[in-house]
């Protein structure tokens, strides 16, 4: 029985995800690009969630600020670092803009809540 063909996201491929996407010269495999955007959003969610928890930012201002930061970072990486030449090949700008947003939002809210509670929990509870 012949071996199955290699998928672009196969763990056996040489190099990591970012090295494959950056080495593609502006035309990465669609799944690799989507994975790179997804994991970039997750990293942004962790960092921004911790910062917003320490600051302490609350309510809709935090969520709207996160959404703006997340979109700006994703689009700047997409345009400036990866230099994607044919947006339609990947489903258009909107498809890439929303790739992985909901999981990153959930991770942000989790990290934001945990870091806020860790740094300001006694202050908030003591005020009631």
Coordinates of N, CA, C and O in Angstrom, one line a residue:
X1 N 0.8 -1.2 0.0 CA 0.0 0.0 0.0 C 0.9 1.2 0.0 O 1.8 1.4 0.8
X2 N 0.7 2.2 -0.9 CA 1.5 3.4 -1.0 C 1.3 4.3 0.2 O 0.2 4.3 0.8
X3 N 2.3 5.0 0.5 CA 2.2 6.0 1.7 C 1.3 7.1 1.2 O 1.3 7.5 0.1
X4 N 0.5 7.7 2.2 CA -0.3 8.8 1.9 C 0.5 10.0 1.5 O 1.6 10.2 2.0
X5 N 0.0 10.8 0.6 CA 0.7 12.0 0.2 C 0.9 13.0 1.4 O 0.0 13.0 2.3
X6 N 2.0 13.7 1.4 CA 2.2 14.7 2.4 C 1.3 15.9 2.3 O 1.0 16.4 1.3
X7 N 0.7 16.2 3.5 CA -0.1 17.4 3.6 C 0.8 18.6 3.9 O 1.9 18.4 4.4
X8 N 0.4 19.8 3.6 CA 1.2 21.0 3.8 C 1.5 21.2 5.3 O 2.5 21.7 5.7
X9 N 0.5 20.9 6.1 CA 0.6 21.1 7.6 C 1.2 19.9 8.3 O 1.1 19.8 9.5
X10 N 1.8 18.9 7.5 CA 2.3 17.7 8.1 C 3.5 18.0 9.1 O 4.3 18.8 8.8
X11 N 3.5 17.4 10.3 CA 4.5 17.6 11.2 C 5.9 17.1 10.8 O 6.9 17.5 11.3
X12 N 5.8 16.2 9.8 CA 7.1 15.6 9.4 C 7.9 16.5 8.4 O 9.0 16.3 8.1
X13 N 7.2 17.6 7.9 CA 7.9 18.5 7.0 C 9.0 19.2 7.7 O 8.9 19.5 8.9
X14 N 10.1 19.5 7.0 CA 11.2 20.2 7.5 C 10.8 21.6 7.8 O 10.3 22.3 6.9
X15 N 11.2 22.2 8.9 CA 10.9 23.6 9.2 C 9.6 23.7 9.9 O 8.7 22.9 9.8
X16 N 9.5 24.8 10.7 CA 8.3 25.1 11.4 C 7.3 25.8 10.5 O 7.6 26.2 9.3
X17 N 6.1 26.1 11.1 CA 5.1 26.8 10.3 C 5.5 28.2 9.8 O 5.4 28.5 8.6
X18 N 6.1 29.0 10.7 CA 6.5 30.3 10.2 C 7.7 30.3 9.2 O 7.7 31.1 8.3
X19 N 8.6 29.3 9.3 CA 9.6 29.2 8.3 C 9.1 28.9 7.0 O 9.5 29.4 5.9
X20 N 8.1 28.0 6.9 CA 7.4 27.6 5.6 C 6.7 28.8 5.0 O 6.8 29.1 3.9
X21 N 6.0 29.5 5.9 CA 5.2 30.7 5.4 C 6.1 31.8 4.9 O 5.9 32.4 3.8
X22 N 7.1 32.1 5.7 CA 8.1 33.2 5.3 C 8.9 32.8 4.0 O 9.3 33.6 3.2
X23 N 9.2 31.5 3.9 CA 10.0 31.1 2.8 C 9.2 30.9 1.5 O 9.8 30.7 0.4
X24 N 7.9 31.1 1.6 CA 7.1 30.9 0.4 C 7.2 32.1 -0.6 O 6.7 32.0 -1.7
X25 N 7.7 33.2 -0.2 CA 7.9 34.3 -1.1 C 6.6 35.0 -1.5 O 6.4 35.4 -2.6
X26 N 5.7 35.2 -0.6 CA 4.5 35.9 -0.8 C 3.3 35.0 -1.3 O 2.2 35.5 -1.6
X27 N 3.5 33.7 -1.4 CA 2.5 32.8 -1.9 C 2.5 31.5 -1.1 O 2.7 30.4 -1.7
X28 N 2.2 31.6 0.2 CA 2.2 30.3 1.0 C 1.0 29.5 0.7 O 0.0 29.9 0.1
X29 N 1.1 28.2 1.2 CA 0.0 27.3 1.1 C -1.2 27.9 2.0 O -0.9 28.4 3.1
X30 N -2.4 27.8 1.5 CA -3.5 28.4 2.2 C -3.6 27.9 3.7 O -3.8 28.7 4.6
X31 N -3.5 26.6 3.9 CA -3.6 26.1 5.3 C -2.5 26.6 6.2 O -2.7 26.9 7.3
X32 N -1.3 26.8 5.6 CA -0.2 27.3 6.4 C -0.4 28.7 6.8 O -0.2 29.2 7.9
X33 N -0.9 29.5 5.8 CA -1.2 30.9 6.1 C -2.3 31.1 7.1 O -2.2 31.9 8.1
X34 N -3.3 30.3 7.0 CA -4.4 30.3 8.0 C -3.9 29.9 9.4 O -4.3 30.5 10.4
X35 N -3.1 28.9 9.5 CA -2.5 28.5 10.7 C -1.6 29.6 11.3 O -1.7 29.8 12.5
X36 N -0.8 30.2 10.5 CA 0.1 31.3 11.0 C -0.8 32.4 11.6 O -0.5 33.0 12.6
X37 N -1.8 32.8 10.9 CA -2.7 33.9 11.4 C -3.4 33.5 12.6 O -3.5 34.2 13.6
X38 N -3.9 32.2 12.7 CA -4.5 31.7 13.9 C -3.6 31.8 15.1 O -4.0 32.3 16.2
X39 N -2.4 31.3 15.0 CA -1.5 31.2 16.1 C -0.9 32.6 16.5 O -0.7 32.9 17.6
X40 N -0.8 33.5 15.5 CA -0.5 34.9 15.8 C -1.5 35.5 16.7 O -1.2 36.2 17.6
X41 N -2.8 35.3 16.3 CA -3.9 35.8 17.1 C -3.9 35.3 18.5 O -4.2 36.0 19.5
X42 N -3.5 34.0 18.7 CA -3.5 33.4 20.0 C -2.4 34.1 20.9 O -2.6 34.4 22.1
X43 N -1.3 34.3 20.3 CA -0.2 35.0 21.0 C -0.6 36.4 21.4 O -0.3 36.9 22.5
X44 N -1.2 37.1 20.4 CA -1.7 38.5 20.7 C -2.7 38.4 21.9 O -2.7 39.3 22.8
X45 N -3.6 37.5 21.9 CA -4.6 37.3 23.0 C -3.9 37.2 24.3 O -4.4 37.8 25.3
X46 N -2.9 36.3 24.4 CA -2.2 36.1 25.7 C -1.6 37.4 26.2 O -1.7 37.8 27.3
X47 N -0.8 38.1 25.3 CA -0.1 39.3 25.7 C -1.1 40.4 26.1 O -0.9 41.0 27.1
X48 N -2.1 40.7 25.2 CA -3.0 41.7 25.5 C -3.9 41.4 26.7 O -4.2 42.3 27.5
X49 N -4.2 40.2 26.9 CA -5.0 39.8 28.1 C -4.3 40.0 29.4 O -4.8 40.5 30.4
X50 N -3.0 39.7 29.4 CA -2.2 40.0 30.6 C -2.0 41.5 30.8 O -2.2 42.0 32.0
X51 N -1.7 42.2 29.8 CA -1.6 43.7 29.9 C -2.9 44.3 30.4 O -2.9 45.1 31.3
X52 N -4.0 44.0 29.8 CA -5.3 44.6 30.2 C -5.7 44.2 31.6 O -6.4 44.9 32.3
X53 N -5.3 43.0 32.1 CA -5.5 42.6 33.4 C -4.7 43.4 34.4 O -5.2 43.7 35.5
X54 N -3.5 43.7 34.1 CA -2.6 44.4 35.0 C -3.0 45.9 35.0 O -3.0 46.5 36.1
X55 N -3.5 46.4 33.9 CA -3.7 47.9 33.8 C -4.7 48.4 34.8 O -4.5 49.5 35.3
X56 N -5.8 48.1 35.2 CA -6.9 47.2 35.0 C -8.0 47.8 34.1 O -8.6 48.8 34.5
X57 N -8.1 47.3 32.9 CA -9.1 47.8 32.0 C -10.4 46.9 32.2 O -10.3 45.7 32.4
X58 N -11.6 47.6 32.1 CA -12.8 46.8 32.4 C -13.8 47.0 31.2 O -13.8 48.0 30.5
X59 N -14.7 46.1 31.1 CA -15.9 46.2 30.3 C -15.7 46.2 28.8 O -14.7 45.7 28.3
X60 N -16.7 46.9 28.1 CA -16.7 46.9 26.7 C -15.4 47.6 26.1 O -15.0 47.3 25.0
X61 N -14.9 48.6 26.8 CA -13.7 49.2 26.4 C -12.5 48.2 26.2 O -11.8 48.3 25.2
X62 N -12.4 47.3 27.1 CA -11.4 46.2 26.9 C -11.6 45.3 25.8 O -10.7 45.0 25.0
X63 N -12.9 44.9 25.5 CA -13.2 44.0 24.4 C -13.0 44.7 23.1 O -12.4 44.2 22.2
X64 N -13.5 45.9 23.0 CA -13.3 46.7 21.8 C -11.9 47.0 21.5 O -11.4 47.0 20.3
X65 N -11.1 47.4 22.5 CA -9.7 47.6 22.3 C -8.9 46.4 21.9 O -8.1 46.4 21.0
X66 N -9.3 45.2 22.5 CA -8.7 44.0 22.1 C -9.0 43.7 20.6 O -8.1 43.3 19.8
X67 N -10.2 43.8 20.2 CA -10.6 43.5 18.8 C -9.9 44.4 17.8 O -9.4 44.0 16.8
X68 N -9.7 45.7 18.2 CA -9.0 46.6 17.3 C -7.5 46.2 17.2 O -6.9 46.2 16.2
X69 N -6.9 46.0 18.4 CA -5.5 45.6 18.4 C -5.2 44.3 17.6 O -4.3 44.2 16.8
X70 N -6.1 43.3 17.8 CA -6.0 42.0 17.2 C -6.1 42.2 15.7 O -5.3 41.6 14.9
X71 N -7.0 43.0 15.2 CA -7.2 43.2 13.8 C -6.0 43.9 13.2 O -5.5 43.6 12.1
X72 N -5.5 45.0 13.9 CA -4.4 45.8 13.4 C -3.1 44.9 13.3 O -2.4 44.9 12.3
X73 N -2.9 44.1 14.3 CA -1.7 43.3 14.3 C -1.8 42.2 13.2 O -0.8 42.0 12.5
X74 N -2.9 41.6 13.1 CA -3.1 40.6 12.1 C -2.9 41.1 10.7 O -2.2 40.6 9.8
X75 N -3.6 42.2 10.4 CA -3.5 42.8 9.0 C -2.1 43.4 8.7 O -1.6 43.3 7.6
X76 N -1.4 43.9 9.8 CA -0.1 44.4 9.5 C 0.9 43.2 9.2 O 1.8 43.4 8.4
X77 N 0.8 42.1 9.9 CA 1.6 41.0 9.6 C 1.3 40.4 8.3 O 2.2 40.1 7.5
X78 N 0.0 40.4 8.0 CA -0.5 39.8 6.7 C 0.1 40.7 5.5 O 0.5 40.2 4.5
X79 N 0.1 42.0 5.7 CA 0.5 42.9 4.6 C 2.0 43.1 4.6 O 2.6 43.1 3.5
X80 N 2.6 43.4 5.7 CA 4.0 43.9 5.8 C 5.0 42.7 5.9 O 6.1 42.8 5.4
X81 N 4.7 41.7 6.7 CA 5.7 40.7 7.0 C 5.5 39.6 5.9 O 6.5 39.2 5.3
X82 N 4.3 39.1 5.7 CA 4.1 38.0 4.7 C 4.0 38.5 3.3 O 4.3 37.7 2.3
X83 N 3.7 39.8 3.1 CA 3.6 40.4 1.7 C 2.7 39.5 0.7 O 3.2 39.1 -0.3
X84 N 1.5 39.2 1.2 CA 0.6 38.4 0.3 C 0.3 39.2 -0.9 O -0.2 40.3 -0.9
X85 N 0.5 38.6 -2.1 CA 0.3 39.2 -3.3 C -1.1 39.0 -3.9 O -1.7 39.9 -4.5
X86 N -1.7 37.8 -3.7 CA -3.0 37.5 -4.3 C -4.0 37.2 -3.2 O -4.0 36.0 -2.7
X87 N -4.7 38.2 -2.7 CA -5.6 38.0 -1.6 C -6.8 37.0 -1.9 O -7.2 36.3 -1.1
X88 N -7.2 37.1 -3.2 CA -8.4 36.2 -3.6 C -8.0 34.7 -3.5 O -8.9 33.9 -3.4
X89 N -6.8 34.4 -3.7 CA -6.3 33.0 -3.6 C -6.6 32.4 -2.2 O -6.9 31.2 -2.1
X90 N -6.7 33.3 -1.2 CA -6.9 32.8 0.2 C -8.3 33.2 0.7 O -8.6 33.1 1.9
X91 N -9.2 33.5 -0.2 CA -10.6 33.8 0.2 C -10.8 35.3 0.4 O -11.9 35.7 0.9
X92 N -9.9 36.1 0.1 CA -10.1 37.6 0.2 C -9.6 38.1 1.6 O -9.3 37.3 2.5
X93 N -9.5 39.4 1.7 CA -9.1 40.1 2.9 C -10.0 39.7 4.1 O -9.5 39.5 5.2
X94 N -11.3 39.7 3.9 CA -12.2 39.5 5.0 C -12.0 38.1 5.6 O -12.0 37.9 6.8
X95 N -11.8 37.1 4.7 CA -11.7 35.7 5.2 C -10.4 35.6 6.1 O -10.4 34.9 7.1
X96 N -9.3 36.2 5.6 CA -8.1 36.2 6.4 C -8.2 37.0 7.7 O -7.6 36.7 8.7
X97 N -9.0 38.1 7.6 CA -9.2 39.0 8.8 C -9.9 38.3 9.9 O -9.7 38.5 11.1
X98 N -10.9 37.4 9.6 CA -11.6 36.7 10.6 C -11.1 35.4 11.0 O -11.6 34.8 11.9
X99 N -10.1 34.9 10.3 CA -9.5 33.6 10.6 C -9.0 33.5 12.1 O -8.1 34.3 12.5
X100 N -9.6 32.7 12.9 CA -9.2 32.4 14.2 C -9.5 33.5 15.2 O -9.0 33.5 16.3
X101 N -10.5 34.4 14.9 CA -10.8 35.5 15.8 C -11.6 35.0 17.0 O -11.2 35.4 18.1
X102 N -12.6 34.2 16.8 CA -13.4 33.7 18.0 C -12.5 33.0 19.0 O -12.6 33.2 20.2
X103 N -11.7 32.0 18.6 CA -10.9 31.3 19.7 C -9.9 32.3 20.4 O -9.7 32.2 21.6
X104 N -9.4 33.3 19.6 CA -8.5 34.3 20.2 C -9.3 35.2 21.2 O -8.8 35.6 22.2
X105 N -10.6 35.5 20.9 CA -11.4 36.3 21.8 C -11.7 35.5 23.1 O -11.6 36.1 24.2
X106 N -12.0 34.3 23.0 CA -12.2 33.4 24.2 C -10.9 33.3 25.0 O -11.0 33.5 26.3
X107 N -9.8 33.1 24.4 CA -8.5 33.1 25.1 C -8.2 34.4 25.8 O -7.8 34.5 27.0
X108 N -8.5 35.5 25.1 CA -8.3 36.8 25.7 C -9.1 37.0 26.9 O -8.6 37.5 27.9
X109 N -10.4 36.7 26.8 CA -11.3 36.9 28.0 C -10.9 36.1 29.1 O -10.9 36.5 30.3
X110 N -10.4 34.9 28.9 CA -10.0 34.0 30.0 C -8.7 34.6 30.6 O -8.7 34.7 31.9
X111 N -7.7 34.9 29.8 CA -6.5 35.5 30.4 C -6.7 36.8 31.0 O -6.1 37.1 32.1
X112 N -7.5 37.7 30.4 CA -7.8 39.0 31.0 C -8.5 38.8 32.4 O -8.1 39.5 33.3
X113 N -9.5 37.9 32.5 CA -10.2 37.7 33.7 C -9.2 37.1 34.8 O -9.2 37.6 35.9
X114 N -8.4 36.2 34.4 CA -7.5 35.6 35.4 C -6.4 36.6 35.9 O -6.1 36.7 37.1
X115 N -5.9 37.3 34.9 CA -4.8 38.3 35.3 C -5.4 39.4 36.1 O -4.9 39.9 37.1
X116 N -6.6 39.9 35.8 CA -7.3 40.9 36.5 C -7.6 40.5 37.9 O -7.3 41.2 38.9
X117 N -8.1 39.3 38.1 CA -8.4 38.7 39.4 C -7.1 38.5 40.2 O -7.2 38.7 41.4
X118 N -6.1 38.1 39.6 CA -4.8 37.9 40.3 C -4.2 39.2 40.8 O -3.7 39.2 41.9
X119 N -4.3 40.2 40.0 CA -3.6 41.5 40.4 C -4.5 42.4 41.2 O -4.1 43.2 42.0
X120 N -5.8 42.3 41.0 CA -6.8 43.3 41.6 C -7.9 42.7 42.3 O -8.9 43.4 42.7
X121 N -7.9 41.4 42.5 CA -9.0 40.6 43.1 C -9.4 41.1 44.5 O -10.5 41.4 44.8
X122 N -8.4 41.3 45.4 CA -8.6 41.8 46.7 C -9.2 43.2 46.7 O -10.0 43.6 47.5
X123 N -8.7 44.1 45.9 CA -9.1 45.4 45.8 C -10.6 45.5 45.4 O -11.4 46.3 46.0
X124 N -10.9 44.7 44.4 CA -12.3 44.7 43.9 C -13.2 44.1 44.9 O -14.3 44.7 45.2
X125 N -12.8 43.0 45.6 CA -13.7 42.4 46.6 C -13.8 43.3 47.8 O -14.8 43.3 48.5
X126 N -12.7 43.9 48.2 CA -12.7 44.8 49.4 C -13.6 46.0 49.2 O -14.0 46.6 50.2
X127 N -13.8 46.4 48.0 CA -14.6 47.6 47.8 C -16.1 47.4 47.9 O -16.8 48.3 48.0
X128 N -16.5 46.2 47.9 CA -17.9 45.9 47.9 C -18.5 45.9 49.3 O -18.1 45.6 50.3

